[in-house]
């Protein structure tokens, strides 16, 4: 049997962050670096032995090599069956779905999401568990501990797999099934949305521009939007996945997809303009003449979800509950109140939604970082959000602008912005957080520009399903329903430390609903500057990225 055991030395930096282990490609290229982490997963998650494992990635540089290694190690660790996306390609939501479809014990997703790719870019691994969700913190903690003491790893050393040929292959005792990357995902979307109605909307002249940003969603968008829904040719741009994402930064937001904002503001703008990120879990939504912030998109979809086939009221459908991550604006809370359903506030990171989804308490959830999804899968799902918007446009016959105006008139508007301070020296970032943490108790009751601080604390979360507690999840300064300032350290950066400052302001008077966002938030930004002292303590002149 060509299963062999290799001796190895542990690395000490394999602690997964908000979304798995994410490092520079050069770090992953160190001897045994990838193998060590994979073996730590196989050692800790013993349920994988004798079971099915899903493997795929976002197609970035090093994807195919890493996938061959992962397959060989799966075969060396007694996995019965490995399901792999053709060419090693699986978007994150498609992988999560495949885990569910194949009743797999888990999945290995090779992605660093929207982070730039290529030899000088980033690489990453996410481990998802049975059911399709990201490994919870308790599990990633154990994997990290195992990675620090690892002394050997196992692999099948008897040939490789043809990743491009769909069908079954054998590696030792392990069956390798290469599957079409899109099929199951497309079936799933078809079961949720009214494809006939959307097709008719395109026939009537409805137009979309979807930007796949040379990343993983190209083949998915091509199949679903163009082939299945009949969107005009040319509706999907940058549709070919490239190993370096075309040298771009496939993070669909107002900075890295500014060309889409320009398109939305142009005279010939299509009805819907959208994009997804490197691994297909994020989404950006614009209409003719306006950008819909992720928090608004979540709230507006929540308000219309029961019109969509997969979410109609009935014994199986209907909206059970809504959720957002703590820094996400509270627009969805207002809708939850109107719908009389539960609304949960979770820490940043999709994994915190999964227990609630599994317990059937949640139908729709989202994050300010351009993530939206529903109970149909256990990851955020970029194309799902685009299809949901298409279905809402087709069902209501309204434009994005009309839908937004009606929403704000009824529920009020949450103006929202995020300021990122990237690549800070770790010590400087910690100083900012520590000094604000110290100041929090003294802030309560103080008044700034007509707003009074009602609450100032560090967010911690007790999971309503399993009682697990996550502490240190961001500092928040709350001015009742009127406004919030939030500060947290990013858990996905690969260089230095990134601080995120989130500003939210609520207005519901008819004459205050159409301000430019930057004007609406200018006073709050000044208040935040005085209280958080980000520029003063870091020596920066302002944020590196504003989204
Ligand atoms: C960021 C986002 C967070 C998202 C994560 C993975 O994490 O803020 O909402 O879940 O990427 O896509 P952060 O870098 O803030 O820890
Ligand atoms: Zn992503």
XYZ file of C-alpha atoms and ligand atoms in Angstrom:
564
model
C 0.000 0.000 0.000
C 1.549 3.333 -0.991
C 0.136 5.087 2.084
C 3.094 6.637 3.792
C 3.812 8.618 6.884
C 6.033 11.656 6.611
C 7.838 13.164 9.571
C 7.303 16.878 10.024
C 7.941 19.824 12.341
C 5.075 21.996 13.546
C 4.543 25.625 12.597
C 3.117 27.877 15.269
C 1.116 30.309 13.160
C -1.774 28.152 11.980
C -4.515 29.807 14.005
C -7.626 30.183 11.828
C -9.206 33.681 11.765
C -12.703 34.932 10.947
C -12.818 32.757 7.827
C -10.248 29.996 8.079
C -6.473 29.991 7.746
C -5.396 32.783 5.418
C -1.736 33.556 4.603
C 0.512 34.755 1.822
C 1.121 32.129 -0.880
C 4.803 32.115 0.125
C 3.823 30.966 3.616
C 1.789 28.092 2.194
C 4.753 27.119 0.005
C 6.943 26.357 3.036
C 7.735 22.661 3.375
C 4.825 20.674 4.867
C 2.922 23.865 5.780
C -0.273 22.834 4.013
C 0.161 19.173 4.914
C 0.522 19.972 8.620
C -2.699 21.941 8.744
C -4.612 19.327 6.768
C -3.338 16.546 9.026
C -4.413 18.569 12.067
C -7.924 18.640 10.572
C -7.926 14.883 9.890
C -6.592 14.173 13.402
C -9.158 16.350 15.158
C -12.255 15.677 13.026
C -12.264 11.897 13.346
C -15.728 11.641 11.781
C -14.068 12.158 8.379
C -12.613 8.653 8.410
C -14.851 6.304 6.443
C -16.978 9.216 5.239
C -17.348 11.580 2.291
C -15.289 14.776 2.005
C -15.929 17.633 -0.464
C -12.922 19.486 -1.901
C -12.781 22.586 -4.106
C -11.474 26.098 -4.323
C -11.878 29.505 -5.889
C -9.372 28.779 -8.679
C -6.656 31.091 -7.420
C -2.936 30.443 -7.846
C -1.853 27.226 -6.038
C -5.430 25.867 -6.050
C -4.756 22.799 -8.178
C -1.554 21.853 -6.361
C -3.191 22.194 -2.966
C -6.175 20.143 -4.089
C -3.960 17.278 -5.315
C -2.232 17.309 -1.917
C -5.556 17.338 -0.081
C -6.869 14.417 -2.157
C -3.701 12.386 -1.526
C -3.943 13.085 2.187
C -7.647 12.234 2.260
C -6.762 8.900 0.665
C -3.956 8.464 3.206
C -6.309 9.176 6.105
C -9.024 6.668 5.312
C -11.635 8.951 3.739
C -14.026 6.701 1.764
C -15.072 9.152 -0.898
C -13.880 12.550 -2.055
C -16.161 14.780 -4.155
C -14.206 17.408 -6.097
C -15.409 20.240 -8.325
C -14.186 19.875 -11.909
C -10.838 21.595 -12.392
C -10.746 22.081 -8.628
C -13.381 24.818 -8.936
C -16.138 25.264 -6.380
C -17.546 28.532 -5.175
C -17.901 28.667 -1.410
C -21.720 28.438 -1.447
C -21.583 25.658 -4.065
C -19.172 23.698 -1.845
C -21.425 24.183 1.168
C -24.339 22.887 -0.901
C -22.357 19.855 -2.139
C -21.554 18.901 1.464
C -25.296 18.826 2.069
C -26.181 17.064 -1.197
C -23.596 14.307 -0.621
C -24.248 14.063 3.106
C -20.526 14.579 3.526
C -18.766 14.740 6.886
C -17.063 17.937 5.813
C -15.375 19.973 3.133
C -12.020 21.592 2.427
C -12.352 24.951 0.672
C -9.224 26.489 -0.754
C -9.825 30.210 -0.827
C -8.699 33.528 0.557
C -12.034 35.018 -0.511
C -11.573 38.445 -2.118
C -7.910 38.840 -1.174
C -5.674 39.298 -4.221
C -4.307 36.107 -5.794
C -1.188 35.069 -7.688
C 2.334 34.140 -6.509
C 2.539 37.308 -4.395
C -1.065 37.138 -3.269
C -2.896 35.220 -0.584
C -4.009 31.634 -0.177
C -6.271 30.028 2.391
C -8.102 26.978 3.680
C -11.493 26.770 5.262
C -12.771 23.622 6.870
C -16.544 23.197 6.739
C -18.381 20.606 8.771
C -21.264 18.215 8.083
C -24.301 20.305 7.144
C -22.096 22.699 5.188
C -21.269 25.347 7.807
C -17.855 26.699 8.742
C -16.093 24.935 11.576
C -17.121 26.534 14.882
C -14.530 28.240 17.070
C -14.269 25.309 19.488
C -13.251 23.077 16.586
C -10.839 25.506 14.909
C -9.244 25.980 18.323
C -8.603 22.239 18.579
C -7.229 22.157 15.034
C -4.864 24.992 15.911
C -3.698 23.141 19.030
C -3.115 19.978 17.002
C -1.121 21.941 14.416
C 1.287 23.085 17.126
C 2.365 19.595 18.133
C 2.153 17.729 14.850
C 5.023 15.364 14.129
C 3.873 13.336 11.089
C 1.278 13.343 8.346
C -0.191 10.611 6.174
C -0.671 10.611 2.438
C -1.304 8.225 -0.421
C 1.813 8.319 -2.529
C 0.599 6.425 -5.585
C -0.365 8.842 -8.363
C -2.549 11.836 -8.867
C -6.083 12.510 -10.050
C -7.280 14.008 -13.332
C -9.156 17.006 -11.949
C -10.678 17.901 -15.305
C -12.433 14.608 -16.095
C -15.902 14.291 -14.579
C -16.684 10.852 -13.220
C -15.164 8.364 -10.807
C -11.483 7.610 -10.231
C -9.819 5.510 -7.564
C -6.882 6.424 -5.372
C -6.036 3.422 -3.203
C -9.179 2.603 -1.247
C -10.656 6.057 -1.777
C -13.220 6.820 -4.480
C -12.697 10.212 -6.110
C -15.739 11.680 -7.853
C -15.135 14.717 -10.029
C -18.431 16.592 -10.417
C -19.576 19.474 -12.578
C -18.912 22.586 -10.490
C -22.230 24.254 -11.293
C -24.954 21.563 -11.690
C -26.086 21.044 -8.094
C -25.811 24.718 -7.279
C -27.952 25.667 -10.270
C -30.598 23.080 -9.253
C -30.705 24.555 -5.797
C -31.284 28.092 -7.076
C -33.989 26.839 -9.420
C -35.829 25.371 -6.452
C -35.851 28.739 -4.657
C -36.717 31.294 -7.325
C -39.291 31.764 -10.043
C -37.095 31.219 -13.087
C -40.068 31.527 -15.503
C -40.952 34.925 -14.135
C -37.341 36.137 -14.312
C -37.056 34.806 -17.878
C -40.185 36.768 -18.797
C -38.699 39.889 -17.166
C -35.609 39.570 -19.382
C -37.855 39.003 -22.417
C -39.684 42.227 -21.616
C -36.341 44.035 -21.795
C -35.059 43.772 -18.203
C -31.277 44.203 -18.087
C -28.543 43.119 -15.724
C -24.780 43.583 -15.608
C -23.101 40.980 -13.409
C -19.355 41.293 -12.831
C -17.658 37.995 -11.929
C -14.381 39.896 -11.442
C -12.358 37.117 -13.127
C -13.057 34.967 -10.109
C -15.028 31.839 -9.346
C -18.596 32.963 -10.149
C -17.998 33.334 -13.905
C -19.142 29.800 -14.828
C -22.020 29.931 -12.339
C -23.341 33.262 -13.628
C -22.879 32.255 -17.236
C -24.911 29.077 -16.770
C -27.685 30.507 -14.601
C -28.104 34.062 -15.858
C -27.390 33.615 -19.544
C -28.182 29.974 -20.365
C -31.030 29.317 -17.949
C -32.627 32.726 -17.475
C -32.016 34.132 -20.938
C -30.194 37.316 -19.914
C -28.764 38.976 -23.045
C -25.253 37.921 -24.062
C -22.752 40.283 -22.491
C -24.748 40.523 -19.252
C -21.927 38.713 -17.410
C -18.588 40.494 -17.568
C -15.098 39.290 -16.558
C -16.562 35.792 -16.667
C -13.370 33.758 -17.068
C -11.811 32.727 -13.742
C -8.077 33.526 -13.728
C -5.409 32.322 -11.287
C -4.542 35.904 -10.367
C -8.108 37.215 -10.776
C -6.770 39.324 -13.628
C -4.500 41.186 -11.205
C -7.584 42.727 -9.609
C -9.031 42.759 -6.148
C -12.290 40.823 -6.418
C -13.953 42.458 -3.458
C -17.222 43.889 -4.729
C -17.589 47.209 -2.960
C -17.521 50.893 -3.821
C -13.730 50.950 -3.974
C -12.773 47.793 -5.840
C -15.860 47.821 -8.041
C -16.142 51.567 -8.512
C -16.634 50.993 -12.235
C -19.992 49.448 -11.335
C -21.021 52.549 -9.423
C -20.043 54.590 -12.472
C -22.137 52.278 -14.645
C -25.097 52.616 -12.271
C -24.860 56.395 -12.506
C -24.514 56.439 -16.298
C -27.306 57.285 -18.719
C -27.434 53.734 -20.078
C -27.433 51.929 -16.738
C -29.077 48.493 -16.668
C -31.871 47.772 -14.160
C -29.633 45.721 -11.885
C -25.868 45.905 -11.515
C -24.216 43.291 -9.344
C -20.943 41.567 -8.563
C -19.544 38.757 -6.495
C -16.137 38.202 -4.903
C -13.215 35.787 -5.339
C -14.973 32.718 -3.934
C -18.544 33.711 -4.755
C -19.958 34.291 -1.306
C -20.188 38.089 -1.317
C -22.535 40.271 -3.368
C -22.884 43.903 -4.302
C -26.198 45.330 -5.503
C -26.825 48.551 -7.404
C -29.812 49.840 -9.310
C -30.096 52.529 -11.916
C -28.780 55.600 -10.111
C -28.124 54.098 -6.693
C -26.055 51.742 -4.571
C -27.870 49.533 -2.086
C -25.796 49.098 1.056
C -25.527 45.485 2.243
C -27.519 46.252 5.388
C -30.281 47.802 3.289
C -30.178 44.916 0.837
C -30.686 42.493 3.719
C -33.622 44.517 5.058
C -35.231 44.996 1.650
C -34.932 41.294 0.792
C -36.382 40.445 4.200
C -39.369 42.659 3.439
C -40.013 40.875 0.114
C -38.815 37.353 0.796
C -42.248 35.836 1.306
C -43.077 36.674 -2.331
C -40.364 34.296 -3.566
C -41.224 30.618 -4.203
C -38.682 29.109 -1.779
C -39.840 31.350 1.049
C -43.615 31.527 0.729
C -45.652 31.110 3.861
C -46.624 27.565 4.586
C -45.612 24.714 6.836
C -42.100 24.585 5.376
C -41.564 28.138 4.202
C -42.178 31.576 5.610
C -39.720 33.690 7.520
C -38.745 32.119 10.804
C -36.217 34.651 11.944
C -33.731 37.234 10.708
C -30.165 37.914 11.762
C -27.258 40.264 11.214
C -23.737 40.512 12.508
C -23.260 43.096 15.254
C -21.607 45.801 13.105
C -24.242 45.464 10.356
C -26.773 48.313 10.420
C -30.021 47.741 12.220
C -32.296 48.137 9.182
C -33.225 44.460 9.294
C -34.242 44.797 12.959
C -36.935 47.259 11.907
C -38.284 44.799 9.330
C -38.168 41.949 11.857
C -40.278 44.041 14.201
C -42.811 44.749 11.459
C -42.940 41.061 10.504
C -43.073 40.051 14.190
C -40.214 37.576 13.839
C -37.101 37.092 15.961
C -33.998 39.086 15.056
C -30.557 37.928 16.182
C -27.370 39.943 16.568
C -24.304 37.729 16.169
C -20.539 38.303 16.121
C -18.812 38.937 12.792
C -18.258 35.776 10.725
C -20.760 33.544 8.993
C -20.217 30.577 11.300
C -22.261 32.265 14.027
C -25.411 32.063 11.907
C -25.090 28.326 11.344
C -26.406 27.023 14.681
C -29.468 29.246 14.330
C -29.997 28.053 10.759
C -29.631 24.410 11.808
C -32.091 24.944 14.648
C -34.652 26.295 12.155
C -34.779 29.704 13.865
C -33.442 31.679 10.946
C -34.425 32.172 7.327
C -32.360 35.151 6.165
C -29.138 36.619 7.501
C -26.405 39.002 6.444
C -23.325 41.025 7.200
C -22.299 44.560 6.332
C -19.312 43.113 4.491
C -21.453 42.339 1.448
C -22.660 38.945 2.646
C -26.261 37.766 2.415
C -27.786 34.315 2.396
C -30.644 32.182 3.633
C -31.458 28.835 5.133
C -30.871 27.151 1.747
C -27.154 26.731 2.511
C -24.674 27.360 5.310
C -22.490 29.994 3.677
C -23.215 33.425 2.374
C -24.163 33.189 -1.257
C -23.375 35.960 -3.747
C -25.390 34.765 -6.734
C -28.284 33.817 -4.487
C -28.602 37.469 -3.472
C -28.492 38.587 -7.097
C -31.179 36.071 -8.060
C -33.287 37.110 -5.083
C -33.118 40.732 -6.251
C -33.946 39.706 -9.826
C -36.931 37.764 -8.555
C -38.105 40.749 -6.483
C -37.769 43.063 -9.506
C -39.679 40.602 -11.691
C -42.403 39.993 -9.095
C -43.037 43.599 -8.132
C -42.421 45.162 -11.542
C -40.673 47.995 -9.668
C -37.199 49.422 -10.140
C -34.478 49.193 -7.483
C -34.944 52.928 -6.806
C -38.702 52.565 -6.364
C -38.231 49.623 -4.011
C -35.648 51.515 -1.945
C -37.751 54.684 -1.725
C -40.807 52.732 -0.625
C -38.749 50.812 1.933
C -37.228 53.933 3.491
C -40.580 55.717 3.542
C -42.096 52.879 5.501
C -39.242 51.743 7.746
C -36.865 54.720 7.867
C -33.308 54.734 6.581
C -30.022 53.620 8.156
C -27.139 55.591 6.693
C -24.041 53.467 6.974
C -20.327 53.430 6.243
C -17.263 51.375 7.182
C -13.779 52.859 7.499
C -10.883 50.390 7.288
C -7.421 51.173 8.584
C -5.280 48.525 6.885
C -1.768 47.284 7.610
C -1.364 49.061 10.921
C 1.467 48.091 13.231
C -0.097 45.568 15.618
C 0.935 47.618 18.654
C -0.738 50.780 17.309
C -3.964 48.910 16.568
C -3.975 47.443 20.063
C -3.415 50.859 21.600
C -6.520 52.202 19.853
C -8.647 49.281 21.004
C -7.279 49.252 24.552
C -7.722 52.952 25.136
C -11.282 52.943 23.826
C -12.100 49.875 25.914
C -10.868 51.725 28.998
C -12.894 54.833 28.136
C -16.188 53.021 27.492
C -17.730 53.137 31.011
C -17.156 56.881 31.297
C -18.886 57.529 27.960
C -22.333 56.326 28.964
C -24.758 59.225 29.364
C -22.562 61.748 27.568
C -24.049 63.796 24.742
C -22.408 64.460 21.369
C -24.154 66.537 18.666
C -27.673 65.977 20.017
C -27.047 62.252 20.456
C -26.680 60.697 23.897
C -24.730 57.516 24.477
C -27.096 54.946 25.941
C -24.722 51.993 25.930
C -20.962 51.518 25.543
C -19.517 48.041 25.915
C -17.557 45.193 24.389
C -19.822 42.840 22.497
C -19.947 39.245 23.626
C -22.377 36.631 22.410
C -24.012 33.633 23.973
C -25.156 31.231 21.283
C -28.910 30.735 21.845
C -28.677 27.154 20.599
C -25.651 25.601 22.314
C -24.866 28.213 24.941
C -21.273 28.704 23.765
C -19.852 32.140 24.500
C -17.764 34.336 22.184
C -16.116 37.273 23.932
C -14.185 40.287 22.645
C -16.329 40.715 19.516
C -15.999 44.465 19.042
C -16.459 47.708 20.961
C -19.778 49.464 20.517
C -21.012 52.900 21.356
C -24.768 53.109 21.008
C -26.855 56.286 20.858
C -30.238 54.580 21.352
C -31.899 53.860 17.999
C -30.374 57.006 16.498
C -26.779 56.014 15.836
C -23.905 53.650 16.581
C -20.112 53.756 16.402
C -18.371 50.379 16.376
C -14.710 49.459 16.422
C -13.244 46.011 15.901
C -10.042 44.307 14.833
C -10.246 42.340 11.606
C -9.649 38.608 11.749
C -8.869 38.092 8.061
C -5.896 40.349 7.324
C -2.576 38.835 6.316
C -0.360 41.884 6.905
C -0.151 43.809 10.192
C -3.468 44.608 11.810
C -6.631 46.047 10.291
C -9.031 48.142 12.340
C -12.597 48.630 11.198
C -14.714 51.576 12.289
C -18.417 51.321 11.507
C -20.791 54.312 11.540
C -24.572 54.043 11.486
C -27.239 56.752 11.655
C -30.998 56.269 11.541
C -33.532 58.768 10.196
C -37.237 58.314 9.553
C -38.537 61.814 8.812
C -39.705 62.155 5.198
C -37.333 65.054 4.470
C -34.255 63.196 5.750
C -34.366 60.084 3.592
C -32.505 61.228 0.481
C -29.275 62.700 1.818
C -25.954 61.656 0.318
C -24.568 59.057 2.749
C -21.332 60.952 3.358
C -23.248 64.115 4.332
C -25.551 62.187 6.626
C -22.598 60.577 8.403
C -20.212 63.538 8.563
C -21.182 64.661 12.095
C -20.984 61.090 13.399
C -17.569 60.654 11.778
C -16.345 63.723 13.660
C -17.749 62.396 16.909
C -16.041 59.062 16.277
C -12.786 60.840 15.597
C -12.988 62.596 18.952
C -13.951 59.480 20.906
C -11.950 56.730 19.181
C -8.943 58.904 18.211
C -8.017 56.555 15.387
C -6.091 59.118 13.360
C -4.420 60.595 16.420
C -3.239 57.264 17.820
C -2.190 55.678 14.529
C -0.671 58.737 12.888
C -2.852 58.144 9.835
C -4.633 60.936 8.000
C -7.706 58.838 7.372
C -8.954 55.376 6.509
C -7.288 53.286 3.787
C -10.621 52.070 2.450
C -14.133 53.457 2.844
C -16.997 51.162 1.890
C -14.391 40.068 7.160
C -15.780 40.649 7.301
C -16.718 39.617 7.877
C -16.696 38.360 7.010
C -15.271 37.880 6.828
C -15.202 36.719 5.849
O -13.895 39.687 8.419
O -15.769 41.808 8.093
O -18.011 40.151 7.949
O -17.466 37.348 7.587
O -14.456 38.931 6.333
O -15.670 37.071 4.581
P -12.908 40.623 9.289
O -11.704 40.890 8.437
O -13.665 41.885 9.560
O -12.620 39.832 10.530
Zn -15.611 35.549 -0.097
